[in-house]
PDB file of C-alpha atoms in Angstrom:
ATOM      1  CA  UNK A  13      83.613 123.346  87.542  1.00 69.00           C
ATOM      2  CA  UNK A  14      83.826 120.295  89.749  1.00 90.00           C
ATOM      3  CA  UNK A  15      85.507 120.166  93.162  1.00 95.00           C
ATOM      4  CA  UNK A  16      88.519 117.862  93.537  1.00 96.00           C
ATOM      5  CA  UNK A  17      89.899 116.434  96.796  1.00 97.00           C
ATOM      6  CA  UNK A  18      93.711 116.669  96.699  1.00 98.00           C
ATOM      7  CA  UNK A  19      96.033 114.482  98.742  1.00 97.00           C
ATOM      8  CA  UNK A  20      99.813 114.464  98.893  1.00 97.00           C
ATOM      9  CA  UNK A  21     101.972 111.444  98.107  1.00 96.00           C
ATOM     10  CA  UNK A  22     105.508 111.059  99.446  1.00 97.00           C
ATOM     11  CA  UNK A  23     108.170 108.677  98.107  1.00 98.00           C
ATOM     12  CA  UNK A  24     107.072 105.057  98.465  1.00 98.00           C
ATOM     13  CA  UNK A  25     107.430 101.535  97.087  1.00 98.00           C
ATOM     14  CA  UNK A  26     104.913  99.047  95.670  1.00 98.00           C
ATOM     15  CA  UNK A  27     106.292  95.496  95.908  1.00 98.00           C
ATOM     16  CA  UNK A  28     105.618  92.277  94.079  1.00 98.00           C
ATOM     17  CA  UNK A  29     105.225  89.154  96.268  1.00 98.00           C
ATOM     18  CA  UNK A  30     108.608  87.540  95.537  1.00 98.00           C
ATOM     19  CA  UNK A  31     110.429  90.786  96.364  1.00 98.00           C
ATOM     20  CA  UNK A  32     108.544  91.121  99.673  1.00 98.00           C
ATOM     21  CA  UNK A  33     109.801  87.658 100.710  1.00 98.00           C
ATOM     22  CA  UNK A  34     113.399  88.437  99.728  1.00 98.00           C
ATOM     23  CA  UNK A  35     113.382  91.760 101.604  1.00 98.00           C
ATOM     24  CA  UNK A  36     111.432  90.697 104.715  1.00 98.00           C
ATOM     25  CA  UNK A  37     111.766  86.911 104.851  1.00 97.00           C
ATOM     26  CA  UNK A  38     109.811  83.910 103.648  1.00 96.00           C
ATOM     27  CA  UNK A  39     106.114  84.009 104.520  1.00 96.00           C
ATOM     28  CA  UNK A  40     106.164  87.768 105.200  1.00 97.00           C
ATOM     29  CA  UNK A  41     103.106  89.911 104.672  1.00 97.00           C
ATOM     30  CA  UNK A  42     102.530  93.648 104.837  1.00 98.00           C
ATOM     31  CA  UNK A  43     101.225  95.162 108.071  1.00 98.00           C
ATOM     32  CA  UNK A  44      98.476  97.724 107.462  1.00 98.00           C
ATOM     33  CA  UNK A  45      99.004 100.799 109.662  1.00 98.00           C
ATOM     34  CA  UNK A  46      96.637 103.145 107.790  1.00 97.00           C
ATOM     35  CA  UNK A  47      93.995 102.692 105.121  1.00 98.00           C
ATOM     36  CA  UNK A  48      94.280 105.100 102.219  1.00 97.00           C
ATOM     37  CA  UNK A  49      91.339 106.646 100.372  1.00 96.00           C
ATOM     38  CA  UNK A  50      91.641 104.373  97.350  1.00 97.00           C
ATOM     39  CA  UNK A  51      89.794 101.150  98.276  1.00 96.00           C
ATOM     40  CA  UNK A  52      92.103  98.326  99.351  1.00 96.00           C
ATOM     41  CA  UNK A  53      95.225 100.514  99.434  1.00 97.00           C
ATOM     42  CA  UNK A  54      97.110 101.074 102.679  1.00 98.00           C
ATOM     43  CA  UNK A  55     100.325 102.390 104.172  1.00 98.00           C
ATOM     44  CA  UNK A  56     102.352  99.462 105.494  1.00 98.00           C
ATOM     45  CA  UNK A  57     104.446  99.460 108.639  1.00 98.00           C
ATOM     46  CA  UNK A  58     107.344  98.023 106.630  1.00 98.00           C
ATOM     47  CA  UNK A  59     110.005 100.321 105.183  1.00 98.00           C
ATOM     48  CA  UNK A  60     113.035  99.813 102.960  1.00 98.00           C
ATOM     49  CA  UNK A  61     116.192 101.650 101.960  1.00 98.00           C
ATOM     50  CA  UNK A  62     116.612 102.806  98.353  1.00 98.00           C
ATOM     51  CA  UNK A  63     120.208 102.677  97.113  1.00 98.00           C
ATOM     52  CA  UNK A  64     121.341 104.432  93.950  1.00 98.00           C
ATOM     53  CA  UNK A  65     124.745 104.954  92.350  1.00 98.00           C
ATOM     54  CA  UNK A  66     125.367 108.081  94.484  1.00 98.00           C
ATOM     55  CA  UNK A  67     123.623 107.757  97.841  1.00 98.00           C
ATOM     56  CA  UNK A  68     120.738 106.066  99.611  1.00 98.00           C
ATOM     57  CA  UNK A  69     117.399 107.040 101.165  1.00 98.00           C
ATOM     58  CA  UNK A  70     116.392 105.030 104.264  1.00 98.00           C
ATOM     59  CA  UNK A  71     112.922 104.592 105.759  1.00 98.00           C
ATOM     60  CA  UNK A  72     110.884 104.532 102.532  1.00 98.00           C
ATOM     61  CA  UNK A  73     107.338 103.325 103.229  1.00 98.00           C
ATOM     62  CA  UNK A  74     105.762 100.422 101.368  1.00 98.00           C
ATOM     63  CA  UNK A  75     102.213 100.849 100.067  1.00 98.00           C
ATOM     64  CA  UNK A  76      99.979  97.788  99.857  1.00 98.00           C
ATOM     65  CA  UNK A  77      98.560  95.651  98.518  1.00 98.00           C
ATOM     66  CA  UNK A  78     101.210  93.743  96.565  1.00 98.00           C
ATOM     67  CA  UNK A  79     101.457  94.365  92.813  1.00 96.00           C
ATOM     68  CA  UNK A  80     102.451  92.386  89.745  1.00 96.00           C
ATOM     69  CA  UNK A  81     105.648  94.452  89.360  1.00 97.00           C
ATOM     70  CA  UNK A  82     107.748  96.348  91.889  1.00 98.00           C
ATOM     71  CA  UNK A  83     107.473 100.113  91.414  1.00 98.00           C
ATOM     72  CA  UNK A  84     109.447 102.802  93.258  1.00 98.00           C
ATOM     73  CA  UNK A  85     107.941 106.304  93.325  1.00 98.00           C
ATOM     74  CA  UNK A  86     110.416 109.020  94.281  1.00 98.00           C
ATOM     75  CA  UNK A  87     110.470 112.812  94.284  1.00 98.00           C
ATOM     76  CA  UNK A  88     112.386 114.709  91.611  1.00 98.00           C
ATOM     77  CA  UNK A  89     114.967 115.800  94.225  1.00 98.00           C
ATOM     78  CA  UNK A  90     115.433 112.152  95.230  1.00 98.00           C
ATOM     79  CA  UNK A  91     116.715 111.326  91.752  1.00 98.00           C
ATOM     80  CA  UNK A  92     119.676 113.654  92.362  1.00 98.00           C
ATOM     81  CA  UNK A  93     120.312 112.118  95.792  1.00 98.00           C
ATOM     82  CA  UNK A  94     120.171 108.594  94.369  1.00 98.00           C
ATOM     83  CA  UNK A  95     122.021 109.473  91.164  1.00 98.00           C
ATOM     84  CA  UNK A  96     119.369 108.189  88.755  1.00 98.00           C
ATOM     85  CA  UNK A  97     117.696 109.939  85.805  1.00 98.00           C
ATOM     86  CA  UNK A  98     114.349 111.665  86.299  1.00 97.00           C
ATOM     87  CA  UNK A  99     111.550 109.701  84.631  1.00 97.00           C
ATOM     88  CA  UNK A 100     108.170 111.411  84.993  1.00 97.00           C
ATOM     89  CA  UNK A 101     105.696 108.608  84.290  1.00 96.00           C
ATOM     90  CA  UNK A 102     102.170 107.440  84.857  1.00 94.00           C
ATOM     91  CA  UNK A 103     101.963 104.754  87.528  1.00 93.00           C
ATOM     92  CA  UNK A 104     102.559 101.357  85.957  1.00 91.00           C
ATOM     93  CA  UNK A 105     104.420 102.750  82.910  1.00 94.00           C
ATOM     94  CA  UNK A 106     107.796 101.331  83.887  1.00 96.00           C
ATOM     95  CA  UNK A 107     109.436 100.164  80.647  1.00 97.00           C
ATOM     96  CA  UNK A 108     112.819 101.815  80.185  1.00 97.00           C
ATOM     97  CA  UNK A 109     112.845 103.534  83.583  1.00 98.00           C
ATOM     98  CA  UNK A 110     115.891 103.474  85.880  1.00 98.00           C
ATOM     99  CA  UNK A 111     116.541 100.661  88.285  1.00 98.00           C
ATOM    100  CA  UNK A 112     118.098 100.695  91.736  1.00 98.00           C
ATOM    101  CA  UNK A 113     118.773  98.550  94.772  1.00 98.00           C
ATOM    102  CA  UNK A 114     116.155  98.041  97.478  1.00 98.00           C
ATOM    103  CA  UNK A 115     117.377  96.879 100.895  1.00 98.00           C
ATOM    104  CA  UNK A 116     115.165  95.315 103.560  1.00 98.00           C
ATOM    105  CA  UNK A 117     115.923  93.778 106.957  1.00 98.00           C
ATOM    106  CA  UNK A 118     116.350  90.240 105.549  1.00 98.00           C
ATOM    107  CA  UNK A 119     117.766  90.811 102.064  1.00 98.00           C
ATOM    108  CA  UNK A 120     118.138  93.074  99.071  1.00 98.00           C
ATOM    109  CA  UNK A 121     117.058  93.162  95.451  1.00 98.00           C
ATOM    110  CA  UNK A 122     118.267  94.998  92.382  1.00 98.00           C
ATOM    111  CA  UNK A 123     115.501  96.066  90.011  1.00 98.00           C
ATOM    112  CA  UNK A 124     116.548  96.801  86.419  1.00 97.00           C
ATOM    113  CA  UNK A 125     113.634  99.224  85.926  1.00 97.00           C
ATOM    114  CA  UNK A 126     110.779 100.637  87.952  1.00 97.00           C
ATOM    115  CA  UNK A 127     111.922 103.928  89.554  1.00 98.00           C
ATOM    116  CA  UNK A 128     109.685 106.845  88.551  1.00 98.00           C
ATOM    117  CA  UNK A 129     108.553 110.305  89.536  1.00 98.00           C
ATOM    118  CA  UNK A 130     104.793 109.718  89.412  1.00 97.00           C
ATOM    119  CA  UNK A 131     102.735 112.060  87.259  1.00 97.00           C
ATOM    120  CA  UNK A 132      99.948 113.922  89.017  1.00 97.00           C
ATOM    121  CA  UNK A 133      96.648 112.171  88.514  1.00 97.00           C
ATOM    122  CA  UNK A 134      92.955 112.172  89.415  1.00 98.00           C
ATOM    123  CA  UNK A 135      91.138 108.977  90.387  1.00 97.00           C
ATOM    124  CA  UNK A 136      87.458 108.841  89.439  1.00 97.00           C
ATOM    125  CA  UNK A 137      84.915 106.064  89.858  1.00 97.00           C
ATOM    126  CA  UNK A 138      83.486 104.888  86.519  1.00 97.00           C
ATOM    127  CA  UNK A 139      80.029 106.346  87.270  1.00 97.00           C
ATOM    128  CA  UNK A 140      81.411 109.727  88.345  1.00 95.00           C
ATOM    129  CA  UNK A 141      83.673 109.933  85.300  1.00 96.00           C
ATOM    130  CA  UNK A 142      80.703 109.244  83.009  1.00 96.00           C
ATOM    131  CA  UNK A 143      78.647 111.898  84.795  1.00 95.00           C
ATOM    132  CA  UNK A 144      81.467 114.437  84.381  1.00 94.00           C
ATOM    133  CA  UNK A 145      82.179 113.397  80.777  1.00 95.00           C
ATOM    134  CA  UNK A 146      85.685 111.989  81.311  1.00 96.00           C
ATOM    135  CA  UNK A 147      87.268 108.707  80.275  1.00 97.00           C
ATOM    136  CA  UNK A 148      90.414 106.913  81.397  1.00 97.00           C
ATOM    137  CA  UNK A 149      93.644 108.656  80.308  1.00 96.00           C
ATOM    138  CA  UNK A 150      91.975 112.022  79.623  1.00 97.00           C
ATOM    139  CA  UNK A 151      93.827 115.017  81.057  1.00 97.00           C
ATOM    140  CA  UNK A 152      92.300 117.912  82.955  1.00 97.00           C
ATOM    141  CA  UNK A 153      93.406 121.182  84.517  1.00 98.00           C
ATOM    142  CA  UNK A 154      92.872 121.710  88.255  1.00 98.00           C
ATOM    143  CA  UNK A 155      93.021 125.141  89.904  1.00 97.00           C
ATOM    144  CA  UNK A 156      93.688 125.602  93.614  1.00 97.00           C
ATOM    145  CA  UNK A 157      93.030 129.011  95.140  1.00 94.00           C
ATOM    146  CA  UNK A 158      94.889 130.367  98.143  1.00 89.00           C
ATOM    147  CA  UNK A 159      97.947 132.417  99.087  1.00 91.00           C
ATOM    148  CA  UNK A 160      99.992 130.575  96.440  1.00 94.00           C
ATOM    149  CA  UNK A 161      97.274 129.977  93.879  1.00 95.00           C
ATOM    150  CA  UNK A 162      98.317 127.324  91.411  1.00 96.00           C
ATOM    151  CA  UNK A 163      96.990 125.685  88.281  1.00 97.00           C
ATOM    152  CA  UNK A 164      97.951 122.039  87.766  1.00 98.00           C
ATOM    153  CA  UNK A 165      97.923 121.168  84.086  1.00 97.00           C
ATOM    154  CA  UNK A 166      98.227 117.729  82.519  1.00 97.00           C
ATOM    155  CA  UNK A 167      96.401 115.973  85.357  1.00 98.00           C
ATOM    156  CA  UNK A 168      95.915 112.399  84.166  1.00 97.00           C
ATOM    157  CA  UNK A 169      92.403 111.032  84.735  1.00 97.00           C
ATOM    158  CA  UNK A 170      92.368 107.428  86.000  1.00 97.00           C
ATOM    159  CA  UNK A 171      88.931 105.813  85.774  1.00 98.00           C
ATOM    160  CA  UNK A 172      87.937 102.516  87.391  1.00 96.00           C
ATOM    161  CA  UNK A 173      85.195 100.709  89.272  1.00 97.00           C
ATOM    162  CA  UNK A 174      87.364 100.560  92.418  1.00 95.00           C
ATOM    163  CA  UNK A 175      88.456 104.204  92.442  1.00 97.00           C
ATOM    164  CA  UNK A 176      87.252 106.991  94.703  1.00 96.00           C
ATOM    165  CA  UNK A 177      87.372 110.670  93.769  1.00 95.00           C
ATOM    166  CA  UNK A 178      90.870 111.875  94.716  1.00 97.00           C
ATOM    167  CA  UNK A 179      93.743 113.742  93.067  1.00 98.00           C
ATOM    168  CA  UNK A 180      97.342 112.831  93.932  1.00 98.00           C
ATOM    169  CA  UNK A 181     100.239 115.266  93.777  1.00 98.00           C
ATOM    170  CA  UNK A 182     103.678 114.706  95.255  1.00 97.00           C
ATOM    171  CA  UNK A 183     105.292 116.468  98.209  1.00 97.00           C
ATOM    172  CA  UNK A 184     107.285 118.835  96.009  1.00 97.00           C
ATOM    173  CA  UNK A 185     104.180 119.989  94.140  1.00 97.00           C
ATOM    174  CA  UNK A 186     102.300 120.428  97.428  1.00 97.00           C
ATOM    175  CA  UNK A 187     105.126 122.413  99.035  1.00 96.00           C
ATOM    176  CA  UNK A 188     105.249 124.738  96.035  1.00 93.00           C
ATOM    177  CA  UNK A 189     101.590 125.655  96.522  1.00 94.00           C
ATOM    178  CA  UNK A 190     101.531 125.422 100.360  1.00 96.00           C
ATOM    179  CA  UNK A 191      99.034 122.543 100.156  1.00 96.00           C
ATOM    180  CA  UNK A 192      98.457 119.635 102.506  1.00 95.00           C
ATOM    181  CA  UNK A 193      96.195 116.589 102.506  1.00 96.00           C
ATOM    182  CA  UNK A 194      92.543 117.485 102.124  1.00 96.00           C
ATOM    183  CA  UNK A 195      93.049 120.546  99.936  1.00 96.00           C
ATOM    184  CA  UNK A 196      90.271 121.281  97.462  1.00 97.00           C
ATOM    185  CA  UNK A 197      90.788 122.244  93.851  1.00 97.00           C
ATOM    186  CA  UNK A 198      88.448 122.763  90.929  1.00 97.00           C
ATOM    187  CA  UNK A 199      88.555 121.187  87.484  1.00 96.00           C
ATOM    188  CA  UNK A 200      88.570 124.133  85.049  1.00 92.00           C
TER     189      UNK A 200
END
């Protein structure tokens, strides 16, 4: 069994460059307020409002750097608030997912797809994955002991040269198991 660092991900947005300029103004860039564990990724100071057919959610953090396609990661409960279908997906698997409106201080955009509930996943560096016998898109089971012991099944393994060892679960999954950032699980 191998130890796994677990961190908790809240709702957030990944923006493409043209959408950043529409939402925040021409020539805008993201302001890094906190580096994340994955190399090059950071929490930005900038936030947006998500607007669905029912209601909206203000103050949603943007995660940098910019991406090729705008992606909105929400919690399952957020889909009810917004009035959009739940689409549990791997990050980047956006075809056929719901769209919504994103409002910034300088403008707004309507994306036709890109809103997902992100599947739990484990980042591994290429060398570590090889050592452990895993390849990209494998799935593993991770057990976390404690007062609300839990077993996370169907944990997607993401392997890459720029990844650091870290499992991501969302706030709802963490609350269920009374977990916070820095929890340790074991691949079983």
